[in-house]
Amino acid sequence: MVAVRKRRGLLIPLFLVVLLLVAAVDVFPVRQLISQNRERQVVEARLAEIQAENAQLEREIEALHSPSAIERIARADFGYVRPGEVSYVVLEPAEEGTEESGMVETATVPVPESGGFWEAVWDYLTGRDVIDG
């Protein structure tokens, strides 16, 4: 009977320690709660940034609906003028040493050598003329 009481005396604290460890790992996931709390704080901060950015963009949208903003954009970006106004475009002179002029630069496109009438017919029949362009 003394041995049973000694065993019981050792088993009860051991059982309580195991129960406490199981509760700490399964029932009370403290590390997960702390990690999720940090993640929630980061997500809430990002949400606040996005909401502030959205509010700023909505203010810009409202400002762009005014006739004066539309006129300003049309004049600045598209060169629109009112009737009776004259629009001038000032070009900066080309730097010395460059061959830039007001003319458009042309590129030379190589012309493929023709293999004759029968090769053209063969290319047409096989579809190679479509592939090669």
Short mmCIF file of C-alpha atoms in Angstrom, two decimals:
data_model
loop_
_atom_site.label_atom_id
_atom_site.label_comp_id
_atom_site.label_asym_id
_atom_site.label_seq_id
_atom_site.Cartn_x
_atom_site.Cartn_y
_atom_site.Cartn_z
CA MET A 1 0.00 0.00 0.00
CA VAL A 2 2.91 2.33 0.65
CA ALA A 3 4.22 1.64 -2.86
CA VAL A 4 0.82 2.47 -4.36
CA ARG A 5 0.73 5.77 -2.47
CA LYS A 6 4.28 6.58 -3.58
CA ARG A 7 3.33 5.86 -7.17
CA ARG A 8 0.20 7.91 -6.85
CA GLY A 9 2.28 10.69 -5.33
CA LEU A 10 4.56 10.65 -8.40
CA LEU A 11 1.84 10.10 -11.00
CA ILE A 12 -0.39 13.00 -9.94
CA PRO A 13 2.27 15.71 -10.38
CA LEU A 14 3.50 14.04 -13.58
CA PHE A 15 -0.08 13.92 -14.90
CA LEU A 16 -0.59 17.57 -14.00
CA VAL A 17 2.64 18.57 -15.79
CA VAL A 18 1.60 16.63 -18.92
CA LEU A 19 -1.89 18.14 -18.74
CA LEU A 20 -0.39 21.61 -18.40
CA LEU A 21 1.90 21.03 -21.42
CA VAL A 22 -1.00 19.76 -23.54
CA ALA A 23 -3.09 22.75 -22.53
CA ALA A 24 -0.26 25.15 -23.33
CA VAL A 25 0.30 23.62 -26.78
CA ASP A 26 -3.24 22.74 -27.89
CA VAL A 27 -5.72 24.76 -25.90
CA PHE A 28 -3.76 27.98 -25.45
CA PRO A 29 -1.72 28.58 -28.62
CA VAL A 30 0.01 31.63 -27.21
CA ARG A 31 2.65 31.84 -29.93
CA GLN A 32 0.03 31.68 -32.65
CA LEU A 33 -2.04 34.35 -30.94
CA ILE A 34 0.96 36.65 -30.66
CA SER A 35 1.93 36.01 -34.28
CA GLN A 36 -1.60 36.62 -35.51
CA ASN A 37 -1.84 39.79 -33.44
CA ARG A 38 1.35 41.13 -35.06
CA GLU A 39 0.08 40.16 -38.51
CA ARG A 40 -3.25 41.86 -37.80
CA GLN A 41 -1.43 45.05 -36.81
CA VAL A 42 0.59 45.01 -40.05
CA VAL A 43 -2.53 44.39 -42.13
CA GLU A 44 -4.44 47.15 -40.33
CA ALA A 45 -1.58 49.60 -40.97
CA ARG A 46 -1.54 48.65 -44.66
CA LEU A 47 -5.33 49.02 -44.79
CA ALA A 48 -5.06 52.51 -43.29
CA GLU A 49 -2.46 53.44 -45.94
CA ILE A 50 -4.66 52.13 -48.74
CA GLN A 51 -7.71 53.93 -47.39
CA ALA A 52 -5.76 57.19 -47.20
CA GLU A 53 -4.51 56.68 -50.77
CA ASN A 54 -8.06 55.95 -51.95
CA ALA A 55 -9.33 59.11 -50.26
CA GLN A 56 -6.59 61.14 -51.97
CA LEU A 57 -7.43 59.60 -55.36
CA GLU A 58 -11.13 60.32 -54.87
CA ARG A 59 -10.29 63.97 -54.12
CA GLU A 60 -8.24 64.08 -57.34
CA ILE A 61 -11.11 62.55 -59.29
CA GLU A 62 -13.52 65.14 -57.94
CA ALA A 63 -11.07 67.92 -58.81
CA LEU A 64 -10.72 66.60 -62.37
CA HIS A 65 -14.46 66.89 -62.98
CA SER A 66 -14.30 70.67 -62.88
CA PRO A 67 -14.28 72.54 -66.20
CA SER A 68 -11.11 74.41 -65.30
CA ALA A 69 -9.20 71.16 -64.69
CA ILE A 70 -10.44 69.70 -67.96
CA GLU A 71 -9.35 72.83 -69.81
CA ARG A 72 -5.94 72.81 -68.09
CA ILE A 73 -5.30 69.19 -69.07
CA ALA A 74 -6.53 69.74 -72.63
CA ARG A 75 -4.23 72.73 -73.07
CA ALA A 76 -1.17 71.15 -71.42
CA ASP A 77 -1.36 67.61 -72.77
CA PHE A 78 -3.15 68.00 -76.09
CA GLY A 79 -2.31 71.53 -77.20
CA TYR A 80 -5.92 72.66 -77.38
CA VAL A 81 -6.57 76.38 -77.79
CA ARG A 82 -9.65 78.53 -77.60
CA PRO A 83 -11.10 80.04 -80.75
CA GLY A 84 -9.01 83.04 -81.77
CA GLU A 85 -5.88 81.84 -79.92
CA VAL A 86 -2.75 80.71 -81.72
CA SER A 87 -0.64 77.84 -80.50
CA TYR A 88 3.13 77.91 -80.90
CA VAL A 89 5.54 75.03 -80.40
CA VAL A 90 9.11 76.00 -79.64
CA LEU A 91 11.71 73.39 -80.56
CA GLU A 92 15.14 73.45 -79.04
CA PRO A 93 17.98 73.59 -81.56
CA ALA A 94 19.85 70.36 -82.18
CA GLU A 95 23.15 70.02 -80.35
CA GLU A 96 26.32 70.55 -82.35
CA GLY A 97 27.90 67.36 -83.56
CA THR A 98 24.61 65.57 -84.07
CA GLU A 99 23.01 65.15 -87.43
CA GLU A 100 19.51 65.83 -86.24
CA SER A 101 17.39 67.85 -88.55
CA GLY A 102 13.71 68.47 -88.85
CA MET A 103 13.43 65.53 -91.24
CA VAL A 104 12.25 62.08 -90.30
CA GLU A 105 14.96 59.47 -90.24
CA THR A 106 14.40 56.57 -92.60
CA ALA A 107 15.59 53.03 -92.17
CA THR A 108 16.69 50.70 -94.92
CA VAL A 109 14.69 47.50 -95.08
CA PRO A 110 16.46 44.56 -96.71
CA VAL A 111 14.56 43.15 -99.66
CA PRO A 112 14.64 39.36 -99.83
CA GLU A 113 16.08 37.95 -102.99
CA SER A 114 13.46 36.61 -105.35
CA GLY A 115 13.85 33.06 -106.49
CA GLY A 116 11.63 33.52 -109.48
CA PHE A 117 8.11 32.71 -110.47
CA TRP A 118 8.15 28.99 -109.60
CA GLU A 119 9.58 29.59 -106.14
CA ALA A 120 6.87 32.19 -105.50
CA VAL A 121 4.23 29.66 -106.60
CA TRP A 122 5.78 27.01 -104.35
CA ASP A 123 5.85 29.45 -101.40
CA TYR A 124 2.20 30.26 -102.03
CA LEU A 125 1.19 26.59 -102.15
CA THR A 126 3.13 25.63 -99.03
CA GLY A 127 2.15 28.76 -97.10
CA ARG A 128 5.74 29.86 -96.59
CA ASP A 129 4.93 33.30 -98.00
CA VAL A 130 2.51 33.87 -95.12
CA ILE A 131 4.98 32.68 -92.48
CA ASP A 132 7.87 34.72 -93.80
CA GLY A 133 5.70 37.77 -94.15
#
